[in-house]
Amino acid sequence: MKIRTVALYSLLYLLLYGIPVCSFAELKTGPGTGESSEKVSVILDTDMGPDYDDVGAIAMLHAFADSGYVTILGTIASTKYEGVASVLNIFNTYFHRPDIPVAVPRQWAYAQKDQQHWTDSLIARYPHTIKTNAEVPDAVSLYRKILAGQPDNSVTIITVGFFTNLNNLIHSAPDQYSGLSGMQLIRKKVKNLVSMAGKFPEGKEFNVYKDAAAAYELFKIWPKPVLFTGWEIGQQIRTGLKLMNDASIRNSPVKDVYRIAIPQAASDRNGRMSWDQTAVLIAVKGYNDFFEIQKGAVWIGKDGSNKWQNKPGGMAAYVTPKMPYDRLAVYIEKVMMHQPM
């Protein structure tokens, strides 16, 4: 009965929009499992700065790109403190991909910087060609440009920050890059969304409530499959100590961030919690080797709280534990320690 329902739903979607719907089965395994040689085409949407698990996430994404699993289409900030464009460019440059497009929101966006001043340290120490946020395009414009140039149903979006950009994108109008509206572009070009956000089965989490209005509006109308990795998952995975104490890793902005930030909080004495890294892991490698999933639908309140709904045929899912957290930490940190090729 479930198979018939999925088949009918996919056929209806194809008739309505002219493209196939991505099922969670397509996220079950990724290129790293050996079952597919197809690269994952990724846009990373990150609040690079208030916390530093974003650093581990972008390091993992580049490591997977070096291993041939990923094509990084763009790195887009969902925050707009001065310097965030430079920081993204620093990591892309360090991993020998200085030309990866960077963008920053022109409209309202959260703007808090890191408290440990690692962003300032990186900007002072590491090469980067982007000196100010004003030098890069608006986040929505870059999204539209990238999506317009990609094959249908091919782009995986990873959000490890706020939903500011995606909400602005879905409400965007046709422009010089595409005659499609934002909703039409997403339906046509996006394969799925993997997001570090929310607490499950219910709660209130930073990435959602810091731009609660965006999350509330977006998930009333988001048209493609979305897989959430919640706060309760990354909170159990501690990484960074092995990285910061490895003497063989030198002149690394990734190592420097953890070296600077971890000693500043007693709560990080066993390593920093690794929320954002789990989203990159799932988007690239699939969830099956690491997590189970619960399917249904997500409800977002105007205050940024979320609740899970066990809704048959829902297009959302969230992950639950499968691999022991200590083993996940070892796996994730090993990828984070990858050095540029």
GROMACS .gro file of C-alpha atoms in nm:
model
  341
    1MET     CA    1   0.000   0.000   0.000
    2LYS     CA    2   0.285   0.238   0.088
    3ILE     CA    3   0.460   0.163  -0.243
    4ARG     CA    4   0.143   0.244  -0.436
    5THR     CA    5   0.102   0.571  -0.244
    6VAL     CA    6   0.458   0.681  -0.318
    7ALA     CA    7   0.423   0.585  -0.684
    8LEU     CA    8   0.096   0.778  -0.721
    9TYR     CA    9   0.245   1.079  -0.542
   10SER     CA   10   0.552   1.078  -0.768
   11LEU     CA   11   0.335   1.051  -1.079
   12LEU     CA   12   0.117   1.342  -0.963
   13TYR     CA   13   0.428   1.552  -0.897
   14LEU     CA   14   0.565   1.467  -1.240
   15LEU     CA   15   0.237   1.566  -1.407
   16LEU     CA   16   0.213   1.892  -1.213
   17TYR     CA   17   0.572   2.012  -1.239
   18GLY     CA   18   0.732   1.809  -1.516
   19ILE     CA   19   1.009   1.668  -1.294
   20PRO     CA   20   1.044   1.360  -1.074
   21VAL     CA   21   1.020   1.395  -0.698
   22CYS     CA   22   1.320   1.289  -0.492
   23SER     CA   23   1.234   1.028  -0.234
   24PHE     CA   24   1.417   0.960   0.091
   25ALA     CA   25   1.535   0.639  -0.070
   26GLU     CA   26   1.763   0.855  -0.285
   27LEU     CA   27   1.924   0.995   0.029
   28LYS     CA   28   1.962   0.653   0.187
   29THR     CA   29   2.297   0.593   0.026
   30GLY     CA   30   2.546   0.840  -0.114
   31PRO     CA   31   2.848   0.822  -0.342
   32GLY     CA   32   3.064   0.710  -0.051
   33THR     CA   33   2.881   0.378  -0.024
   34GLY     CA   34   3.006   0.252  -0.356
   35GLU     CA   35   2.652   0.220  -0.491
   36SER     CA   36   2.670   0.533  -0.705
   37SER     CA   37   2.951   0.719  -0.880
   38GLU     CA   38   2.742   1.031  -0.935
   39LYS     CA   39   2.875   1.341  -0.761
   40VAL     CA   40   2.647   1.536  -0.534
   41SER     CA   41   2.606   1.897  -0.649
   42VAL     CA   42   2.587   2.109  -0.333
   43ILE     CA   43   2.512   2.463  -0.224
   44LEU     CA   44   2.624   2.525   0.135
   45ASP     CA   45   2.413   2.784   0.320
   46THR     CA   46   2.588   2.864   0.648
   47ASP     CA   47   2.580   3.107   0.939
   48MET     CA   48   2.960   3.088   0.949
   49GLY     CA   49   3.053   3.280   1.261
   50PRO     CA   50   2.827   3.270   1.567
   51ASP     CA   51   2.953   2.914   1.633
   52TYR     CA   52   3.241   2.717   1.486
   53ASP     CA   53   3.092   2.380   1.398
   54ASP     CA   54   3.036   2.549   1.059
   55VAL     CA   55   3.414   2.533   1.019
   56GLY     CA   56   3.412   2.158   1.066
   57ALA     CA   57   3.125   2.136   0.817
   58ILE     CA   58   3.297   2.331   0.540
   59ALA     CA   59   3.619   2.136   0.599
   60MET     CA   60   3.427   1.811   0.554
   61LEU     CA   61   3.261   1.938   0.239
   62HIS     CA   62   3.597   2.020   0.083
   63ALA     CA   63   3.738   1.685   0.195
   64PHE     CA   64   3.452   1.507   0.021
   65ALA     CA   65   3.511   1.724  -0.287
   66ASP     CA   66   3.878   1.621  -0.290
   67SER     CA   67   3.763   1.258  -0.273
   68GLY     CA   68   3.544   1.305  -0.579
   69TYR     CA   69   3.206   1.281  -0.407
   70VAL     CA   70   3.095   1.645  -0.429
   71THR     CA   71   3.085   1.944  -0.658
   72ILE     CA   72   3.059   2.260  -0.448
   73LEU     CA   73   2.846   2.505  -0.643
   74GLY     CA   74   2.847   2.790  -0.393
   75THR     CA   75   2.907   2.889  -0.032
   76ILE     CA   76   2.641   3.132   0.085
   77ALA     CA   77   2.622   3.311   0.419
   78SER     CA   78   2.292   3.334   0.605
   79THR     CA   79   2.442   3.596   0.834
   80LYS     CA   80   2.586   3.933   0.737
   81TYR     CA   81   2.845   4.046   0.992
   82GLU     CA   82   3.126   4.229   0.814
   83GLY     CA   83   3.393   3.976   0.727
   84VAL     CA   84   3.180   3.666   0.669
   85ALA     CA   85   3.245   3.675   0.293
   86SER     CA   86   3.618   3.688   0.362
   87VAL     CA   87   3.598   3.392   0.599
   88LEU     CA   88   3.418   3.177   0.343
   89ASN     CA   89   3.675   3.276   0.082
   90ILE     CA   90   3.958   3.184   0.322
   91PHE     CA   91   3.836   2.826   0.355
   92ASN     CA   92   3.768   2.792  -0.018
   93THR     CA   93   4.115   2.929  -0.092
   94TYR     CA   94   4.284   2.705   0.164
   95PHE     CA   95   4.131   2.401  -0.004
   96HIS     CA   96   4.245   2.527  -0.349
   97ARG     CA   97   3.899   2.632  -0.464
   98PRO     CA   98   3.925   3.012  -0.445
   99ASP     CA   99   3.676   3.060  -0.728
  100ILE     CA  100   3.379   2.900  -0.552
  101PRO     CA  101   3.113   3.173  -0.550
  102VAL     CA  102   3.038   3.344  -0.219
  103ALA     CA  103   2.733   3.552  -0.134
  104VAL     CA  104   2.591   3.746   0.161
  105PRO     CA  105   2.230   3.861   0.220
  106ARG     CA  106   2.153   4.219   0.117
  107GLN     CA  107   1.821   4.218   0.302
  108TRP     CA  108   1.785   4.180   0.678
  109ALA     CA  109   1.988   3.896   0.826
  110TYR     CA  110   2.125   3.799   1.165
  111ALA     CA  111   2.464   3.964   1.213
  112GLN     CA  112   2.624   3.835   1.533
  113LYS     CA  113   2.994   3.744   1.506
  114ASP     CA  114   3.181   3.478   1.697
  115GLN     CA  115   3.266   3.558   2.058
  116GLN     CA  116   3.608   3.392   2.042
  117HIS     CA  117   3.740   3.622   1.764
  118TRP     CA  118   3.857   3.338   1.545
  119THR     CA  119   3.711   3.508   1.237
  120ASP     CA  120   3.932   3.812   1.296
  121SER     CA  121   4.233   3.585   1.345
  122LEU     CA  122   4.174   3.404   1.018
  123ILE     CA  123   4.126   3.726   0.823
  124ALA     CA  124   4.454   3.860   0.961
  125ARG     CA  125   4.651   3.543   0.889
  126TYR     CA  126   4.523   3.361   0.580
  127PRO     CA  127   4.510   3.452   0.209
  128HIS     CA  128   4.180   3.570   0.065
  129THR     CA  129   4.082   3.782  -0.233
  130ILE     CA  130   3.740   3.888  -0.100
  131LYS     CA  131   3.803   4.173   0.142
  132THR     CA  132   3.451   4.300   0.218
  133ASN     CA  133   3.093   4.175   0.200
  134ALA     CA  134   3.017   4.445  -0.056
  135GLU     CA  135   3.236   4.264  -0.311
  136VAL     CA  136   3.006   3.960  -0.335
  137PRO     CA  137   2.654   3.925  -0.474
  138ASP     CA  138   2.332   3.907  -0.280
  139ALA     CA  139   2.252   3.560  -0.151
  140VAL     CA  140   1.927   3.527  -0.346
  141SER     CA  141   2.087   3.645  -0.670
  142LEU     CA  142   2.361   3.383  -0.640
  143TYR     CA  143   2.111   3.111  -0.556
  144ARG     CA  144   1.911   3.200  -0.865
  145LYS     CA  145   2.218   3.214  -1.088
  146ILE     CA  146   2.346   2.877  -0.968
  147LEU     CA  147   2.012   2.699  -0.985
  148ALA     CA  148   1.931   2.834  -1.331
  149GLY     CA  149   2.252   2.682  -1.466
  150GLN     CA  150   2.208   2.334  -1.320
  151PRO     CA  151   2.028   2.027  -1.458
  152ASP     CA  152   1.675   1.967  -1.340
  153ASN     CA  153   1.630   1.796  -1.002
  154SER     CA  154   2.005   1.790  -0.937
  155VAL     CA  155   2.100   2.031  -0.657
  156THR     CA  156   2.129   1.938  -0.290
  157ILE     CA  157   2.107   2.237  -0.057
  158ILE     CA  158   2.273   2.202   0.282
  159THR     CA  159   2.162   2.457   0.541
  160VAL     CA  160   2.362   2.480   0.862
  161GLY     CA  161   2.231   2.818   0.961
  162PHE     CA  162   1.919   3.028   0.933
  163PHE     CA  163   1.644   2.994   0.672
  164THR     CA  164   1.669   3.363   0.577
  165ASN     CA  165   1.806   3.301   0.229
  166LEU     CA  166   1.577   3.014   0.135
  167ASN     CA  167   1.269   3.207   0.240
  168ASN     CA  168   1.382   3.507   0.035
  169LEU     CA  169   1.463   3.275  -0.256
  170ILE     CA  170   1.127   3.098  -0.259
  171HIS     CA  171   0.950   3.437  -0.271
  172SER     CA  172   1.183   3.584  -0.535
  173ALA     CA  173   1.065   3.706  -0.875
  174PRO     CA  174   1.204   3.628  -1.220
  175ASP     CA  175   1.529   3.808  -1.298
  176GLN     CA  176   1.817   3.816  -1.548
  177TYR     CA  177   1.915   3.460  -1.456
  178SER     CA  178   1.580   3.291  -1.497
  179GLY     CA  179   1.226   3.367  -1.604
  180LEU     CA  180   1.103   3.137  -1.327
  181SER     CA  181   0.986   3.248  -0.987
  182GLY     CA  182   1.180   3.130  -0.684
  183MET     CA  183   0.923   2.860  -0.611
  184GLN     CA  184   0.941   2.739  -0.972
  185LEU     CA  185   1.321   2.732  -0.966
  186ILE     CA  186   1.325   2.528  -0.647
  187ARG     CA  187   1.070   2.284  -0.783
  188LYS     CA  188   1.261   2.246  -1.107
  189LYS     CA  189   1.625   2.242  -0.996
  190VAL     CA  190   1.649   2.135  -0.630
  191LYS     CA  191   1.668   1.765  -0.552
  192ASN     CA  192   1.653   1.784  -0.174
  193LEU     CA  193   1.736   1.988   0.133
  194VAL     CA  194   1.947   1.858   0.423
  195SER     CA  195   1.928   2.086   0.723
  196MET     CA  196   2.085   2.110   1.065
  197ALA     CA  197   1.794   2.275   1.244
  198GLY     CA  198   1.531   2.208   1.505
  199LYS     CA  199   1.496   1.977   1.802
  200PHE     CA  200   1.308   1.652   1.759
  201PRO     CA  201   1.045   1.542   1.813
  202GLU     CA  202   0.988   1.896   1.944
  203GLY     CA  203   1.172   2.192   2.086
  204LYS     CA  204   1.323   2.528   2.005
  205GLU     CA  205   1.663   2.554   1.835
  206PHE     CA  206   1.897   2.842   1.745
  207ASN     CA  207   1.896   2.806   1.365
  208VAL     CA  208   1.517   2.820   1.362
  209TYR     CA  209   1.431   3.079   1.624
  210LYS     CA  210   1.697   3.337   1.531
  211ASP     CA  211   1.499   3.400   1.213
  212ALA     CA  212   1.171   3.248   1.320
  213ALA     CA  213   0.972   3.442   1.063
  214ALA     CA  214   1.172   3.293   0.776
  215ALA     CA  215   1.139   2.937   0.903
  216TYR     CA  216   0.768   2.981   0.974
  217GLU     CA  217   0.698   3.110   0.623
  218LEU     CA  218   0.931   2.871   0.440
  219PHE     CA  219   0.804   2.542   0.576
  220LYS     CA  220   0.442   2.625   0.506
  221ILE     CA  221   0.523   2.603   0.135
  222TRP     CA  222   0.861   2.424   0.089
  223PRO     CA  223   0.799   2.182  -0.203
  224LYS     CA  224   1.089   1.934  -0.194
  225PRO     CA  225   1.206   1.660   0.044
  226VAL     CA  226   1.387   1.786   0.355
  227LEU     CA  227   1.589   1.581   0.600
  228PHE     CA  228   1.663   1.739   0.938
  229THR     CA  229   1.949   1.654   1.168
  230GLY     CA  230   1.845   1.805   1.499
  231TRP     CA  231   2.018   1.968   1.792
  232GLU     CA  232   1.989   1.647   1.993
  233ILE     CA  233   2.213   1.462   1.745
  234GLY     CA  234   2.511   1.697   1.713
  235GLN     CA  235   2.499   1.772   2.085
  236GLN     CA  236   2.624   1.418   2.150
  237ILE     CA  237   2.913   1.425   1.899
  238ARG     CA  238   3.231   1.592   2.028
  239THR     CA  239   3.515   1.675   1.791
  240GLY     CA  240   3.817   1.904   1.763
  241LEU     CA  241   4.063   1.785   2.028
  242LYS     CA  242   4.245   1.544   1.801
  243LEU     CA  243   4.255   1.806   1.527
  244MET     CA  244   4.394   2.086   1.744
  245ASN     CA  245   4.659   1.860   1.899
  246ASP     CA  246   4.789   1.708   1.576
  247ALA     CA  247   5.135   1.858   1.526
  248SER     CA  248   5.150   1.736   1.165
  249ILE     CA  249   4.871   1.979   1.067
  250ARG     CA  250   5.027   2.321   1.015
  251ASN     CA  251   4.907   2.653   0.879
  252SER     CA  252   4.549   2.532   0.879
  253PRO     CA  253   4.257   2.772   0.935
  254VAL     CA  254   4.045   2.474   1.038
  255LYS     CA  255   4.289   2.374   1.312
  256ASP     CA  256   4.336   2.736   1.417
  257VAL     CA  257   3.966   2.787   1.480
  258TYR     CA  258   3.941   2.487   1.711
  259ARG     CA  259   4.274   2.574   1.876
  260ILE     CA  260   4.149   2.926   1.950
  261ALA     CA  261   3.791   2.848   2.046
  262ILE     CA  262   3.791   2.523   2.242
  263PRO     CA  263   3.997   2.649   2.540
  264GLN     CA  264   3.762   2.944   2.588
  265ALA     CA  265   3.468   2.735   2.713
  266ALA     CA  266   3.480   2.478   2.990
  267SER     CA  267   3.184   2.305   2.825
  268ASP     CA  268   3.410   2.226   2.528
  269ARG     CA  269   3.678   2.046   2.729
  270ASN     CA  270   3.580   1.717   2.563
  271GLY     CA  271   3.553   1.874   2.218
  272ARG     CA  272   3.301   2.098   2.048
  273MET     CA  273   2.952   1.973   1.972
  274SER     CA  274   2.925   1.880   1.604
  275TRP     CA  275   2.585   1.982   1.476
  276ASP     CA  276   2.664   2.114   1.130
  277GLN     CA  277   2.902   1.834   1.036
  278THR     CA  278   2.617   1.583   1.051
  279ALA     CA  279   2.426   1.767   0.777
  280VAL     CA  280   2.725   1.754   0.541
  281LEU     CA  281   2.780   1.387   0.624
  282ILE     CA  282   2.419   1.297   0.543
  283ALA     CA  283   2.400   1.509   0.228
  284VAL     CA  284   2.709   1.345   0.081
  285LYS     CA  285   2.726   0.995   0.226
  286GLY     CA  286   2.358   0.932   0.288
  287TYR     CA  287   2.204   0.850   0.624
  288ASN     CA  288   2.179   0.471   0.613
  289ASP     CA  289   2.522   0.384   0.755
  290PHE     CA  290   2.490   0.637   1.036
  291PHE     CA  291   2.128   0.709   1.128
  292GLU     CA  292   1.768   0.593   1.116
  293ILE     CA  293   1.498   0.833   1.002
  294GLN     CA  294   1.145   0.923   1.106
  295LYS     CA  295   0.922   1.039   0.820
  296GLY     CA  296   0.637   1.284   0.840
  297ALA     CA  297   0.605   1.662   0.847
  298VAL     CA  298   0.749   1.947   1.050
  299TRP     CA  299   0.543   2.227   1.209
  300ILE     CA  300   0.719   2.557   1.280
  301GLY     CA  301   0.562   2.810   1.515
  302LYS     CA  302   0.588   3.186   1.483
  303ASP     CA  303   0.819   3.183   1.787
  304GLY     CA  304   1.062   2.946   1.615
  305SER     CA  305   0.959   2.633   1.803
  306ASN     CA  306   0.911   2.311   1.610
  307LYS     CA  307   0.695   2.002   1.651
  308TRP     CA  308   0.698   1.678   1.461
  309GLN     CA  309   0.386   1.547   1.291
  310ASN     CA  310   0.352   1.178   1.204
  311LYS     CA  311   0.188   1.259   0.876
  312PRO     CA  312   0.158   0.983   0.612
  313GLY     CA  313   0.307   1.098   0.284
  314GLY     CA  314   0.490   1.390   0.445
  315MET     CA  315   0.796   1.519   0.262
  316ALA     CA  316   1.009   1.569   0.572
  317ALA     CA  317   1.216   1.341   0.792
  318TYR     CA  318   1.451   1.369   1.087
  319VAL     CA  319   1.738   1.144   1.188
  320THR     CA  320   1.763   0.932   1.500
  321PRO     CA  321   2.070   0.749   1.634
  322LYS     CA  322   2.206   0.433   1.475
  323MET     CA  323   2.587   0.438   1.485
  324PRO     CA  324   2.719   0.500   1.837
  325TYR     CA  325   2.801   0.865   1.893
  326ASP     CA  326   3.166   0.798   1.982
  327ARG     CA  327   3.218   0.617   1.652
  328LEU     CA  328   3.046   0.900   1.466
  329ALA     CA  329   3.280   1.148   1.635
  330VAL     CA  330   3.587   0.954   1.523
  331TYR     CA  331   3.456   0.932   1.166
  332ILE     CA  332   3.363   1.300   1.144
  333GLU     CA  333   3.685   1.428   1.297
  334LYS     CA  334   3.895   1.217   1.061
  335VAL     CA  335   3.724   1.387   0.767
  336MET     CA  336   3.764   1.729   0.930
  337MET     CA  337   4.141   1.670   0.958
  338HIS     CA  338   4.178   1.622   0.582
  339GLN     CA  339   4.450   1.843   0.434
  340PRO     CA  340   4.427   2.014   0.094
  341MET     CA  341   4.540   1.812  -0.206
   0.00000   0.00000   0.00000
